[in-house]
Coordinates of C-alpha atoms in Angstrom, one line a residue:
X1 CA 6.2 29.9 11.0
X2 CA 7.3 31.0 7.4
X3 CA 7.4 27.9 5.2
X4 CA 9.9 27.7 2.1
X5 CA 8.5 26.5 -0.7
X6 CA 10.1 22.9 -2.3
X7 CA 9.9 21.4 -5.8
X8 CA 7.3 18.9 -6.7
X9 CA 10.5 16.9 -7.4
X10 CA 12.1 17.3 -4.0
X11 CA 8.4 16.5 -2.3
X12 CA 8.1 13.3 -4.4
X13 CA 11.5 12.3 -3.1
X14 CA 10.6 12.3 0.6
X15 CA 7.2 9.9 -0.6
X16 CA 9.0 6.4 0.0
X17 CA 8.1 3.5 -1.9
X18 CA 5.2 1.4 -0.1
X19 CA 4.1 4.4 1.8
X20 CA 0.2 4.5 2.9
X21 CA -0.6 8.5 0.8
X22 CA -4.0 10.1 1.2
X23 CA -4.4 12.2 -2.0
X24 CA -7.5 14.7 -2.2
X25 CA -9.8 14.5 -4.7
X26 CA -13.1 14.3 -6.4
X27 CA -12.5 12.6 -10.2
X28 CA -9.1 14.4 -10.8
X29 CA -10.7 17.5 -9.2
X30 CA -8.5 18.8 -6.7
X31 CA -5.5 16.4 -7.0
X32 CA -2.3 17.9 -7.1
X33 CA -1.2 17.3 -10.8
X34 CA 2.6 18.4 -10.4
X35 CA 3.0 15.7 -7.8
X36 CA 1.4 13.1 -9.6
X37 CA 3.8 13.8 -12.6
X38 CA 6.8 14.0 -9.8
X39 CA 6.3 10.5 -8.8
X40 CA 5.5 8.7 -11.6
X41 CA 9.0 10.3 -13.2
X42 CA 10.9 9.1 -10.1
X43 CA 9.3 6.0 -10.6
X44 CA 7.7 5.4 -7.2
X45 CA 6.4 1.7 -6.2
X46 CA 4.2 -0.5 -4.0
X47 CA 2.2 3.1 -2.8
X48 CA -1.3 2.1 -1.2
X49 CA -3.3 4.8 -2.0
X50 CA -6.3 6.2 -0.2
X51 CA -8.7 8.5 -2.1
X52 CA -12.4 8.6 -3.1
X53 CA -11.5 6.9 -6.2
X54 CA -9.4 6.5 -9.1
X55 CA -10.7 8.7 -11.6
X56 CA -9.6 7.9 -14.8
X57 CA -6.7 6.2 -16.9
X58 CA -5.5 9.8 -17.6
X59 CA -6.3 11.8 -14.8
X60 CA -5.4 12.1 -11.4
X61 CA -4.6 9.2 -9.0
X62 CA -5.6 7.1 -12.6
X63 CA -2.2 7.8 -13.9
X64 CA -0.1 6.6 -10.5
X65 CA -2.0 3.3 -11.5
X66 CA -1.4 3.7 -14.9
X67 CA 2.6 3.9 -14.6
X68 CA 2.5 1.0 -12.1
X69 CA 3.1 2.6 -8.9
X70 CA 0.5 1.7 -6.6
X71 CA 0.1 -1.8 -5.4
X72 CA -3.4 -1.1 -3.6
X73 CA -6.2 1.4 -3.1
X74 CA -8.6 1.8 -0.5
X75 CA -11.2 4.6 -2.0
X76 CA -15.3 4.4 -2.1
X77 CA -15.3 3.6 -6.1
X78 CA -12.9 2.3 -9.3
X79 CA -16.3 2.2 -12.0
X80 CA -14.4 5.3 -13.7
X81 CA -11.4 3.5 -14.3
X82 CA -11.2 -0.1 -16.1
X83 CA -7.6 0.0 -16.0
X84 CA -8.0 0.2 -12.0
X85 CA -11.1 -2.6 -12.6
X86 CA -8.4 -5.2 -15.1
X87 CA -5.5 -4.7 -12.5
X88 CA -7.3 -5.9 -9.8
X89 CA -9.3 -8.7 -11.5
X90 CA -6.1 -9.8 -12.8
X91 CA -4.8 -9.8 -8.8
X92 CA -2.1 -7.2 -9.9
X93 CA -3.4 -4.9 -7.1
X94 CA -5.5 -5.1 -3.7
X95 CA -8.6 -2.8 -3.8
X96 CA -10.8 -2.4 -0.6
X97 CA -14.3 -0.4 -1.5
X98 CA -15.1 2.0 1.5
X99 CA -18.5 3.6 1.5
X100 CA -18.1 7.0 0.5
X101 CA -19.7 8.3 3.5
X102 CA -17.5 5.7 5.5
X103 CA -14.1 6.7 4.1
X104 CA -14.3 10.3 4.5
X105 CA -15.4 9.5 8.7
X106 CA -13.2 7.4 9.0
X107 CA -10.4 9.8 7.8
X108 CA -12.0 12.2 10.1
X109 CA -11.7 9.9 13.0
X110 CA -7.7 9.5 12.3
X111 CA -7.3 12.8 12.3
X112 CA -9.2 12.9 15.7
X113 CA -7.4 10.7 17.2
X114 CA -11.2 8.7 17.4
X115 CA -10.8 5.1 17.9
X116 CA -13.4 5.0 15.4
X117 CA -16.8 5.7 13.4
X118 CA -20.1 3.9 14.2
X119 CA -22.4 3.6 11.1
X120 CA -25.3 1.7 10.0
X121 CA -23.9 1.4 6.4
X122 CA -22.9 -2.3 5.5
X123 CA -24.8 -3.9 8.2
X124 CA -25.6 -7.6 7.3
X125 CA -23.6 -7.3 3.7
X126 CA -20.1 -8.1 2.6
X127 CA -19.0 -5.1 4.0
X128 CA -19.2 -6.1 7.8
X129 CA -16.9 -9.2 7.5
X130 CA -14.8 -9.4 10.1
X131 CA -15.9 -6.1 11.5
X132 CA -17.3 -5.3 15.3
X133 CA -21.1 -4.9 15.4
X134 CA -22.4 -3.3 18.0
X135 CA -26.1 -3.0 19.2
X136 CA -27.3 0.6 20.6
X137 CA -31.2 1.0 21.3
X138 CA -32.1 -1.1 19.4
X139 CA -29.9 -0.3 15.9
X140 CA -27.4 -2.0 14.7
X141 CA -24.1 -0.4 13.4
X142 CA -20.6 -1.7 12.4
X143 CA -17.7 -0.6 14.1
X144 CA -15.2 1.3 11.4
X145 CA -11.6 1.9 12.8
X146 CA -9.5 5.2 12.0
X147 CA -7.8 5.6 8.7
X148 CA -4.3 7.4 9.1
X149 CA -1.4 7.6 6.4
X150 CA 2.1 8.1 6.3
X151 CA 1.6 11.2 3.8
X152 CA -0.9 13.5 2.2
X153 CA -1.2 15.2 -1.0
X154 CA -3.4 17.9 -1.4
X155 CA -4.1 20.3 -4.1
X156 CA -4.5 24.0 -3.1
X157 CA -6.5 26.8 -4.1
X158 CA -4.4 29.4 -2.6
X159 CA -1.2 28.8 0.8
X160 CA 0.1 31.9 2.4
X161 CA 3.9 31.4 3.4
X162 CA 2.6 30.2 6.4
X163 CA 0.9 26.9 5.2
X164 CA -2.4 28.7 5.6
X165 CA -4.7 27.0 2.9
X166 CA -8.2 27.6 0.8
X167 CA -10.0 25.3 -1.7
X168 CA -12.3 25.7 -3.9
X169 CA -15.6 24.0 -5.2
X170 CA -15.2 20.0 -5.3
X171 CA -11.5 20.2 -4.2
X172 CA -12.6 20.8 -0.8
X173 CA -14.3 17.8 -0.7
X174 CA -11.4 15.1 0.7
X175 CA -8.3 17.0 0.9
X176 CA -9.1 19.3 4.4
X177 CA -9.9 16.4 6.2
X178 CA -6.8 14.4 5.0
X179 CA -4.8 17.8 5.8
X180 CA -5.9 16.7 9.4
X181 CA -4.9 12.5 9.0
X182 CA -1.5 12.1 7.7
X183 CA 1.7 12.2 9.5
X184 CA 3.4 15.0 6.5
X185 CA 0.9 17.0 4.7
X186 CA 2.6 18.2 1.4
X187 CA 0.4 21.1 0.0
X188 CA 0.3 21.7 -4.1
X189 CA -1.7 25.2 -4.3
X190 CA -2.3 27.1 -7.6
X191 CA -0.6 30.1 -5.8
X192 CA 1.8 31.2 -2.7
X193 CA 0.5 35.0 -1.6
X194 CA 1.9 36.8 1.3
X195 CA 0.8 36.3 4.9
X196 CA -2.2 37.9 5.3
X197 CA -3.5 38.1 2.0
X198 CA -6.1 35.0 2.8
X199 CA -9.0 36.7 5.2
X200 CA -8.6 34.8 8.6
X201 CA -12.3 33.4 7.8
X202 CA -11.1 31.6 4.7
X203 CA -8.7 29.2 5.7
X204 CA -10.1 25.7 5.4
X205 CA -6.3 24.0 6.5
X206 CA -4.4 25.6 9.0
X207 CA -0.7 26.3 8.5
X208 CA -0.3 24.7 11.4
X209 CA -0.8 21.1 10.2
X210 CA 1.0 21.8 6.3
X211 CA 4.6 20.1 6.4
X212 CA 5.8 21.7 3.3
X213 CA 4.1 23.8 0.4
X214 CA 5.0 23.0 -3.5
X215 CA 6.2 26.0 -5.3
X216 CA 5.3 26.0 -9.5
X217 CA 8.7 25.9 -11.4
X218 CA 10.5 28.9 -12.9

């Protein structure tokens, strides 16, 4: 199905405050800038925020914590960010550190429909407090439940009018798998090309699981 292409603007809008957003990204790298800006100037609040981290003050998901819109994070690291690092040692916002390995499986597993992600990682630390562990052959793993979210944002390389996308580099990191655990996927690519143009071979999302694609302004 042909998709029309929405404003940053009009995508921020349908983001309600105190939603749960996956946004894709590595450091900044392959987050979708124009929708950052979008809802910082609508002034979006109370977002919990899923990612591999919060880059930095000035980049990325850094400057949604920056402009005081998100009121926790749930991401593998905040050592990039001391703004992230103050906020939550003041108790301004609620941080949960995932495992890197963790978060991205158990993104995988909500987009599965898994009912969840066995790993050795955490076993007899901090990290399996109040968690299922389960023996197998001998091992010992904790039991991590499915992470889902009410939106994702992903940065694009390229998105046919068909939702089709590619990445490139480090941007494919987080944001395919989110494509696949959200319940509306809102797409920011670098370019909209005709149907067709993106080999068959290249598509890393589907069209298929893209709500709506974010057109650059004219």
């Amino acid at each position: 199905m042909r998709k029309a292409a929405i404003t940053a603007e009009a995508a921020a809008a349908l983001v309600v405050d105190g939603a749960r957003v996956m946004i894709g990204g590595f450091l900044g790298v392959g987050s979708p800038d124009r929708l950052i800006d979008a809802l910082i100037s609508r002034g979006a609040r109370g977002l919990t925020i899923i990612g591999n981290d919060t880059a930095y003050p000035t980049v990325g998901v850094g400057r949604l914590i920056e402009a005081g819109c998100v009121a926790r994070v749930e991401a593998s690291h905040i050592g990039t960010n001391p703004t992230t690092q103050r906020l939550m040692s003041d108790g301004a916002i609620e941080v949960e550190l995932i495992p890197q390995g963790t978060l991205a499986e158990r993104i995988r597993a909500g987009g599965a429909g898994l009912g969840g992600v066995l790993t050795p990682t955490g076993v007899g630390t901090m990290v399996a407090q109040g968690k299922q562990v389960i023996e197998i052959d001998g091992a010992t793993f904790l039991l991590e439940k499915p992470m889902r979210a009410d939106f994702a944002l992903l940065r694009a390389h390229e998105a046919d009018y068909c939702g089709n996308l590619t990445y490139r580099l480090t941007a494919a990191n987080f944001n395919p798998v989110m494509a696949l655990a959200a319940d509306c996927v809102i797409a920011e690519p670098d370019e909209i090309v005709p149907a067709g143009v993106i080999p068959p071979d290249a598509v890393r999302t589907p069209g298929v699981l893209v709500t709506h694609l974010v057109g650059r302004a004219r």
